[in-house]
Amino acid sequence: MNNLLCNMLKNPNSLRIGLVEDEILVREVLHKICVQEIDAEVVFETGDCTEAVRKIIATQPDIVILDLALNNGTGFSVAGSTQIAGVGSKFIAISAYCTEYTAAMVNHYDFSGFIDKSTCLINELKEAVSKITQGSYYFCKKYKETRLRTITNHNSFIKILSNSEQSVLSLIGRGMDDSEIAARLSISVRTVQGHRSHAMEKLNIRSVAALVNFAVTEGIARFHTEKRFKTY
């Protein structure tokens, strides 16, 4: 039996939730759902990555509802930092972004749930929390369809590009030039150019402008962490 379920059985009214969302109106809605619909205690709320990591470590909530696209970072950096610190909180991603890359990252960081922001938050969140407190998972239909495409598509860019090529692609998508990318990754300009050339060849992309558009559209420009891991 998982620790969260054990705690809920011992203290049925003790569910503690942390909210990480930088849109104030959305955060207010989430707070209201947690308190009025789920009957949980909101132990903290913030829209800042650094503060989120500090508060999760300090309060050790049962569940963290975590927006993936924050103004000063990503939900993945928050999840990764707290996991390294040994925090056992369960994470529910909430986002309007559900590309193959973001879905793979959710899987990599072992999130317990994913909710599409465009859906009815009340019903989705209530079901997600219910399943997670029972030791299960909750992933919306859009997420499951996206993950299935990645798993079945052997030509997915997540699979065919190396970690180094993905890192370079993400920075190209952020508008950096070769020298800036080289300095950021501590590699030579020539190496950057090589990775870009290989990525374009593998993706069958003929222009840098099209490569930038691909990186932005697929979410790698926004969410890549520059960590060395496979994401499929």
PDB file of C-alpha atoms in Angstrom:
ATOM      1  CA  MET A   1       0.000   0.000   0.000  1.00  0.00           C
ATOM      2  CA  ASN A   2       1.491   3.407  -0.965  1.00  0.00           C
ATOM      3  CA  ASN A   3       2.362   5.963   1.707  1.00  0.00           C
ATOM      4  CA  LEU A   4      -0.224   8.471   0.508  1.00  0.00           C
ATOM      5  CA  LEU A   5      -3.038   5.929   0.780  1.00  0.00           C
ATOM      6  CA  CYS A   6      -1.848   4.852   4.238  1.00  0.00           C
ATOM      7  CA  ASN A   7      -1.895   8.451   5.433  1.00  0.00           C
ATOM      8  CA  MET A   8      -5.376   8.997   3.998  1.00  0.00           C
ATOM      9  CA  LEU A   9      -6.729   5.902   5.758  1.00  0.00           C
ATOM     10  CA  LYS A  10      -5.268   7.030   9.081  1.00  0.00           C
ATOM     11  CA  ASN A  11      -6.348  10.652   8.628  1.00  0.00           C
ATOM     12  CA  PRO A  12      -9.176  10.845   6.045  1.00  0.00           C
ATOM     13  CA  ASN A  13      -9.314  14.637   6.184  1.00  0.00           C
ATOM     14  CA  SER A  14      -5.588  15.210   6.004  1.00  0.00           C
ATOM     15  CA  LEU A  15      -4.972  15.517   2.254  1.00  0.00           C
ATOM     16  CA  ARG A  16      -2.437  18.308   1.768  1.00  0.00           C
ATOM     17  CA  ILE A  17      -2.020  19.935  -1.649  1.00  0.00           C
ATOM     18  CA  GLY A  18       0.483  22.441  -3.031  1.00  0.00           C
ATOM     19  CA  LEU A  19      -0.375  24.680  -6.003  1.00  0.00           C
ATOM     20  CA  VAL A  20       2.211  25.871  -8.526  1.00  0.00           C
ATOM     21  CA  GLU A  21       0.552  28.040 -11.178  1.00  0.00           C
ATOM     22  CA  ASP A  22       1.663  31.476 -12.388  1.00  0.00           C
ATOM     23  CA  GLU A  23      -1.726  32.591 -13.742  1.00  0.00           C
ATOM     24  CA  ILE A  24      -3.416  34.120 -10.708  1.00  0.00           C
ATOM     25  CA  LEU A  25      -6.991  33.544 -11.910  1.00  0.00           C
ATOM     26  CA  VAL A  26      -6.291  29.882 -12.689  1.00  0.00           C
ATOM     27  CA  ARG A  27      -4.604  29.467  -9.307  1.00  0.00           C
ATOM     28  CA  GLU A  28      -7.644  30.912  -7.567  1.00  0.00           C
ATOM     29  CA  VAL A  29      -9.886  28.427  -9.399  1.00  0.00           C
ATOM     30  CA  LEU A  30      -7.607  25.528  -8.448  1.00  0.00           C
ATOM     31  CA  HIS A  31      -7.553  26.663  -4.811  1.00  0.00           C
ATOM     32  CA  LYS A  32     -11.352  26.817  -4.733  1.00  0.00           C
ATOM     33  CA  ILE A  33     -11.672  23.323  -6.252  1.00  0.00           C
ATOM     34  CA  CYS A  34      -9.184  21.860  -3.770  1.00  0.00           C
ATOM     35  CA  VAL A  35     -10.881  23.369  -0.728  1.00  0.00           C
ATOM     36  CA  GLN A  36     -14.565  23.236  -1.671  1.00  0.00           C
ATOM     37  CA  GLU A  37     -14.777  20.216  -3.985  1.00  0.00           C
ATOM     38  CA  ILE A  38     -11.973  17.956  -2.743  1.00  0.00           C
ATOM     39  CA  ASP A  39     -11.994  19.032   0.917  1.00  0.00           C
ATOM     40  CA  ALA A  40      -8.209  19.286   0.997  1.00  0.00           C
ATOM     41  CA  GLU A  41      -5.844  21.674   2.746  1.00  0.00           C
ATOM     42  CA  VAL A  42      -3.833  23.921   0.420  1.00  0.00           C
ATOM     43  CA  VAL A  43      -0.500  24.171   2.229  1.00  0.00           C
ATOM     44  CA  PHE A  44       1.063  26.629  -0.199  1.00  0.00           C
ATOM     45  CA  GLU A  45       0.549  28.304  -3.559  1.00  0.00           C
ATOM     46  CA  THR A  46       3.027  30.105  -5.810  1.00  0.00           C
ATOM     47  CA  GLY A  47       3.797  30.864  -9.432  1.00  0.00           C
ATOM     48  CA  ASP A  48       7.580  30.986  -9.037  1.00  0.00           C
ATOM     49  CA  CYS A  49       9.882  28.027  -9.771  1.00  0.00           C
ATOM     50  CA  THR A  50      12.471  28.720  -7.083  1.00  0.00           C
ATOM     51  CA  GLU A  51       9.847  29.395  -4.418  1.00  0.00           C
ATOM     52  CA  ALA A  52       7.952  26.276  -5.489  1.00  0.00           C
ATOM     53  CA  VAL A  53      10.982  24.041  -4.895  1.00  0.00           C
ATOM     54  CA  ARG A  54      11.609  25.644  -1.500  1.00  0.00           C
ATOM     55  CA  LYS A  55       7.979  25.323  -0.387  1.00  0.00           C
ATOM     56  CA  ILE A  56       7.570  21.737  -1.590  1.00  0.00           C
ATOM     57  CA  ILE A  57      10.675  20.700   0.359  1.00  0.00           C
ATOM     58  CA  ALA A  58       9.515  22.641   3.430  1.00  0.00           C
ATOM     59  CA  THR A  59       5.865  21.520   3.498  1.00  0.00           C
ATOM     60  CA  GLN A  60       6.084  18.030   1.923  1.00  0.00           C
ATOM     61  CA  PRO A  61       2.533  18.063   0.478  1.00  0.00           C
ATOM     62  CA  ASP A  62       0.822  14.813  -0.515  1.00  0.00           C
ATOM     63  CA  ILE A  63       0.052  16.135  -3.987  1.00  0.00           C
ATOM     64  CA  VAL A  64       1.457  19.037  -6.001  1.00  0.00           C
ATOM     65  CA  ILE A  65      -0.663  20.453  -8.823  1.00  0.00           C
ATOM     66  CA  LEU A  66       2.002  21.793 -11.141  1.00  0.00           C
ATOM     67  CA  ASP A  67       1.718  24.014 -14.200  1.00  0.00           C
ATOM     68  CA  LEU A  68       4.373  23.027 -16.743  1.00  0.00           C
ATOM     69  CA  ALA A  69       4.886  26.444 -18.369  1.00  0.00           C
ATOM     70  CA  LEU A  70       5.948  28.916 -15.684  1.00  0.00           C
ATOM     71  CA  ASN A  71       7.276  32.424 -16.282  1.00  0.00           C
ATOM     72  CA  ASN A  72      10.740  31.740 -14.871  1.00  0.00           C
ATOM     73  CA  GLY A  73      11.160  28.067 -15.690  1.00  0.00           C
ATOM     74  CA  THR A  74       9.256  24.824 -16.164  1.00  0.00           C
ATOM     75  CA  GLY A  75       7.325  22.438 -13.999  1.00  0.00           C
ATOM     76  CA  PHE A  76       9.834  19.754 -14.974  1.00  0.00           C
ATOM     77  CA  SER A  77      12.680  21.637 -13.282  1.00  0.00           C
ATOM     78  CA  VAL A  78      10.536  21.938 -10.141  1.00  0.00           C
ATOM     79  CA  ALA A  79       9.694  18.221 -10.133  1.00  0.00           C
ATOM     80  CA  GLY A  80      13.284  17.199 -10.831  1.00  0.00           C
ATOM     81  CA  SER A  81      14.762  19.399  -8.107  1.00  0.00           C
ATOM     82  CA  THR A  82      12.360  18.183  -5.423  1.00  0.00           C
ATOM     83  CA  GLN A  83      12.773  14.541  -6.434  1.00  0.00           C
ATOM     84  CA  ILE A  84      16.538  14.883  -6.120  1.00  0.00           C
ATOM     85  CA  ALA A  85      15.944  16.312  -2.641  1.00  0.00           C
ATOM     86  CA  GLY A  86      14.060  13.131  -1.725  1.00  0.00           C
ATOM     87  CA  VAL A  87      10.553  14.600  -1.537  1.00  0.00           C
ATOM     88  CA  GLY A  88       7.857  11.967  -2.090  1.00  0.00           C
ATOM     89  CA  SER A  89       5.024  14.234  -3.208  1.00  0.00           C
ATOM     90  CA  LYS A  90       2.872  13.070  -6.107  1.00  0.00           C
ATOM     91  CA  PHE A  91       2.770  15.461  -9.077  1.00  0.00           C
ATOM     92  CA  ILE A  92      -0.205  16.284 -11.272  1.00  0.00           C
ATOM     93  CA  ALA A  93       0.770  18.241 -14.390  1.00  0.00           C
ATOM     94  CA  ILE A  94      -1.721  20.825 -15.599  1.00  0.00           C
ATOM     95  CA  SER A  95      -1.002  22.349 -18.981  1.00  0.00           C
ATOM     96  CA  ALA A  96      -2.300  23.431 -22.362  1.00  0.00           C
ATOM     97  CA  TYR A  97       0.853  21.910 -23.875  1.00  0.00           C
ATOM     98  CA  CYS A  98       0.562  18.237 -24.772  1.00  0.00           C
ATOM     99  CA  THR A  99       3.085  17.483 -27.512  1.00  0.00           C
ATOM    100  CA  GLU A 100       5.011  14.228 -27.855  1.00  0.00           C
ATOM    101  CA  TYR A 101       7.963  15.883 -26.132  1.00  0.00           C
ATOM    102  CA  THR A 102       6.078  17.229 -23.108  1.00  0.00           C
ATOM    103  CA  ALA A 103       4.211  13.935 -22.699  1.00  0.00           C
ATOM    104  CA  ALA A 104       7.525  12.053 -22.761  1.00  0.00           C
ATOM    105  CA  MET A 105       8.937  14.413 -20.136  1.00  0.00           C
ATOM    106  CA  VAL A 106       5.891  13.855 -17.905  1.00  0.00           C
ATOM    107  CA  ASN A 107       6.600  10.150 -18.168  1.00  0.00           C
ATOM    108  CA  HIS A 108      10.317  10.615 -17.494  1.00  0.00           C
ATOM    109  CA  TYR A 109       9.703  12.593 -14.299  1.00  0.00           C
ATOM    110  CA  ASP A 110       7.169  10.009 -13.118  1.00  0.00           C
ATOM    111  CA  PHE A 111       4.193  12.339 -12.777  1.00  0.00           C
ATOM    112  CA  SER A 112       1.102  10.680 -11.344  1.00  0.00           C
ATOM    113  CA  GLY A 113      -1.292  12.610 -13.551  1.00  0.00           C
ATOM    114  CA  PHE A 114      -1.781  15.009 -16.444  1.00  0.00           C
ATOM    115  CA  ILE A 115      -4.754  17.337 -16.904  1.00  0.00           C
ATOM    116  CA  ASP A 116      -5.431  19.325 -20.074  1.00  0.00           C
ATOM    117  CA  LYS A 117      -6.115  22.952 -19.116  1.00  0.00           C
ATOM    118  CA  SER A 118      -8.725  23.266 -21.847  1.00  0.00           C
ATOM    119  CA  THR A 119     -11.022  20.701 -20.185  1.00  0.00           C
ATOM    120  CA  CYS A 120     -13.382  21.029 -17.233  1.00  0.00           C
ATOM    121  CA  LEU A 121     -10.926  21.460 -14.377  1.00  0.00           C
ATOM    122  CA  ILE A 122     -13.393  20.570 -11.630  1.00  0.00           C
ATOM    123  CA  ASN A 123     -14.261  17.104 -12.909  1.00  0.00           C
ATOM    124  CA  GLU A 124     -10.757  16.289 -14.145  1.00  0.00           C
ATOM    125  CA  LEU A 125      -9.042  17.379 -10.934  1.00  0.00           C
ATOM    126  CA  LYS A 126     -11.504  15.606  -8.663  1.00  0.00           C
ATOM    127  CA  GLU A 127     -11.047  12.356 -10.587  1.00  0.00           C
ATOM    128  CA  ALA A 128      -7.263  12.734 -10.696  1.00  0.00           C
ATOM    129  CA  VAL A 129      -6.946  13.329  -6.955  1.00  0.00           C
ATOM    130  CA  SER A 130      -9.338  10.469  -6.192  1.00  0.00           C
ATOM    131  CA  LYS A 131      -7.342   7.988  -8.262  1.00  0.00           C
ATOM    132  CA  ILE A 132      -3.958   9.132  -6.994  1.00  0.00           C
ATOM    133  CA  THR A 133      -5.000   8.919  -3.341  1.00  0.00           C
ATOM    134  CA  GLN A 134      -6.039   5.334  -4.056  1.00  0.00           C
ATOM    135  CA  GLY A 135      -2.568   4.540  -5.377  1.00  0.00           C
ATOM    136  CA  SER A 136      -3.402   4.805  -9.076  1.00  0.00           C
ATOM    137  CA  TYR A 137      -2.736   7.349 -11.845  1.00  0.00           C
ATOM    138  CA  TYR A 138      -4.810   9.754 -13.893  1.00  0.00           C
ATOM    139  CA  PHE A 139      -3.919  10.831 -17.421  1.00  0.00           C
ATOM    140  CA  CYS A 140      -6.399  12.613 -19.659  1.00  0.00           C
ATOM    141  CA  LYS A 141      -7.400  11.239 -23.059  1.00  0.00           C
ATOM    142  CA  LYS A 142      -5.249  13.750 -24.967  1.00  0.00           C
ATOM    143  CA  TYR A 143      -2.135  12.728 -23.035  1.00  0.00           C
ATOM    144  CA  LYS A 144      -2.708   9.009 -23.576  1.00  0.00           C
ATOM    145  CA  GLU A 145      -3.228   9.500 -27.310  1.00  0.00           C
ATOM    146  CA  THR A 146      -0.049  11.580 -27.549  1.00  0.00           C
ATOM    147  CA  ARG A 147       2.038   9.020 -25.647  1.00  0.00           C
ATOM    148  CA  LEU A 148       0.729   6.229 -27.852  1.00  0.00           C
ATOM    149  CA  ARG A 149       1.852   8.112 -30.974  1.00  0.00           C
ATOM    150  CA  THR A 150       5.372   8.424 -29.562  1.00  0.00           C
ATOM    151  CA  ILE A 151       5.579   4.778 -28.575  1.00  0.00           C
ATOM    152  CA  THR A 152       4.352   3.509 -31.950  1.00  0.00           C
ATOM    153  CA  ASN A 153       6.200   6.032 -34.144  1.00  0.00           C
ATOM    154  CA  HIS A 154       9.755   4.780 -34.688  1.00  0.00           C
ATOM    155  CA  ASN A 155      10.617   8.033 -36.479  1.00  0.00           C
ATOM    156  CA  SER A 156       9.593  10.299 -33.605  1.00  0.00           C
ATOM    157  CA  PHE A 157      12.234  13.010 -33.213  1.00  0.00           C
ATOM    158  CA  ILE A 158      12.536  12.030 -29.552  1.00  0.00           C
ATOM    159  CA  LYS A 159      13.890   8.670 -30.704  1.00  0.00           C
ATOM    160  CA  ILE A 160      15.988   9.637 -33.724  1.00  0.00           C
ATOM    161  CA  LEU A 161      17.780  12.704 -32.332  1.00  0.00           C
ATOM    162  CA  SER A 162      20.649  12.274 -29.874  1.00  0.00           C
ATOM    163  CA  ASN A 163      20.584  14.081 -26.529  1.00  0.00           C
ATOM    164  CA  SER A 164      23.159  16.550 -27.857  1.00  0.00           C
ATOM    165  CA  GLU A 165      21.094  17.231 -30.968  1.00  0.00           C
ATOM    166  CA  GLN A 166      18.000  17.771 -28.813  1.00  0.00           C
ATOM    167  CA  SER A 167      19.887  20.256 -26.619  1.00  0.00           C
ATOM    168  CA  VAL A 168      21.057  22.241 -29.631  1.00  0.00           C
ATOM    169  CA  LEU A 169      17.587  22.097 -31.205  1.00  0.00           C
ATOM    170  CA  SER A 170      15.989  23.475 -28.042  1.00  0.00           C
ATOM    171  CA  LEU A 171      18.339  26.471 -27.964  1.00  0.00           C
ATOM    172  CA  ILE A 172      17.907  27.144 -31.674  1.00  0.00           C
ATOM    173  CA  GLY A 173      14.188  27.261 -30.950  1.00  0.00           C
ATOM    174  CA  ARG A 174      14.832  29.907 -28.303  1.00  0.00           C
ATOM    175  CA  GLY A 175      16.501  32.144 -30.897  1.00  0.00           C
ATOM    176  CA  MET A 176      20.143  31.640 -29.878  1.00  0.00           C
ATOM    177  CA  ASP A 177      22.896  31.824 -32.499  1.00  0.00           C
ATOM    178  CA  ASP A 178      25.760  29.338 -32.845  1.00  0.00           C
ATOM    179  CA  SER A 179      28.160  31.173 -30.552  1.00  0.00           C
ATOM    180  CA  GLU A 180      25.545  31.592 -27.819  1.00  0.00           C
ATOM    181  CA  ILE A 181      24.640  27.902 -28.007  1.00  0.00           C
ATOM    182  CA  ALA A 182      28.314  26.919 -27.904  1.00  0.00           C
ATOM    183  CA  ALA A 183      28.877  29.005 -24.778  1.00  0.00           C
ATOM    184  CA  ARG A 184      25.712  27.679 -23.118  1.00  0.00           C
ATOM    185  CA  LEU A 185      26.612  24.027 -23.723  1.00  0.00           C
ATOM    186  CA  SER A 186      30.399  24.428 -23.350  1.00  0.00           C
ATOM    187  CA  ILE A 187      31.084  23.047 -26.820  1.00  0.00           C
ATOM    188  CA  SER A 188      32.649  24.526 -29.960  1.00  0.00           C
ATOM    189  CA  VAL A 189      30.749  26.466 -32.611  1.00  0.00           C
ATOM    190  CA  ARG A 190      31.740  23.774 -35.109  1.00  0.00           C
ATOM    191  CA  THR A 191      30.154  21.110 -32.909  1.00  0.00           C
ATOM    192  CA  VAL A 192      26.953  23.175 -32.698  1.00  0.00           C
ATOM    193  CA  GLN A 193      26.871  23.451 -36.471  1.00  0.00           C
ATOM    194  CA  GLY A 194      27.393  19.708 -36.789  1.00  0.00           C
ATOM    195  CA  HIS A 195      24.531  18.893 -34.417  1.00  0.00           C
ATOM    196  CA  ARG A 196      22.239  21.323 -36.240  1.00  0.00           C
ATOM    197  CA  SER A 197      23.135  19.826 -39.609  1.00  0.00           C
ATOM    198  CA  HIS A 198      22.523  16.270 -38.363  1.00  0.00           C
ATOM    199  CA  ALA A 199      19.196  17.251 -36.799  1.00  0.00           C
ATOM    200  CA  MET A 200      18.006  18.901 -40.004  1.00  0.00           C
ATOM    201  CA  GLU A 201      18.996  15.852 -42.027  1.00  0.00           C
ATOM    202  CA  LYS A 202      17.250  13.414 -39.683  1.00  0.00           C
ATOM    203  CA  LEU A 203      14.107  15.554 -39.560  1.00  0.00           C
ATOM    204  CA  ASN A 204      14.174  16.268 -43.300  1.00  0.00           C
ATOM    205  CA  ILE A 205      14.066  20.002 -42.604  1.00  0.00           C
ATOM    206  CA  ARG A 206      15.674  22.296 -45.203  1.00  0.00           C
ATOM    207  CA  SER A 207      15.933  25.683 -43.475  1.00  0.00           C
ATOM    208  CA  VAL A 208      16.880  27.069 -40.084  1.00  0.00           C
ATOM    209  CA  ALA A 209      13.585  28.988 -39.972  1.00  0.00           C
ATOM    210  CA  ALA A 210      11.687  25.734 -40.373  1.00  0.00           C
ATOM    211  CA  LEU A 211      13.866  24.143 -37.689  1.00  0.00           C
ATOM    212  CA  VAL A 212      13.036  26.973 -35.277  1.00  0.00           C
ATOM    213  CA  ASN A 213       9.323  26.538 -35.997  1.00  0.00           C
ATOM    214  CA  PHE A 214       9.609  22.784 -35.399  1.00  0.00           C
ATOM    215  CA  ALA A 215      11.337  23.291 -32.029  1.00  0.00           C
ATOM    216  CA  VAL A 216       8.689  25.754 -30.873  1.00  0.00           C
ATOM    217  CA  THR A 217       5.718  23.731 -32.147  1.00  0.00           C
ATOM    218  CA  GLU A 218       6.940  20.464 -30.615  1.00  0.00           C
ATOM    219  CA  GLY A 219       7.618  22.058 -27.224  1.00  0.00           C
ATOM    220  CA  ILE A 220      11.323  21.233 -27.026  1.00  0.00           C
ATOM    221  CA  ALA A 221      12.266  24.932 -27.162  1.00  0.00           C
ATOM    222  CA  ARG A 222      10.087  25.634 -24.121  1.00  0.00           C
ATOM    223  CA  PHE A 223      10.588  22.531 -22.013  1.00  0.00           C
ATOM    224  CA  HIS A 224      13.985  20.961 -22.711  1.00  0.00           C
ATOM    225  CA  THR A 225      16.034  20.619 -19.521  1.00  0.00           C
ATOM    226  CA  GLU A 226      19.463  19.937 -21.113  1.00  0.00           C
ATOM    227  CA  LYS A 227      19.713  16.790 -19.014  1.00  0.00           C
ATOM    228  CA  ARG A 228      21.245  13.666 -20.509  1.00  0.00           C
ATOM    229  CA  PHE A 229      18.479  11.111 -20.704  1.00  0.00           C
ATOM    230  CA  LYS A 230      16.288   9.258 -23.122  1.00  0.00           C
ATOM    231  CA  THR A 231      12.696  10.490 -23.081  1.00  0.00           C
ATOM    232  CA  TYR A 232      10.756   7.672 -24.725  1.00  0.00           C
TER     233      TYR A 232
END
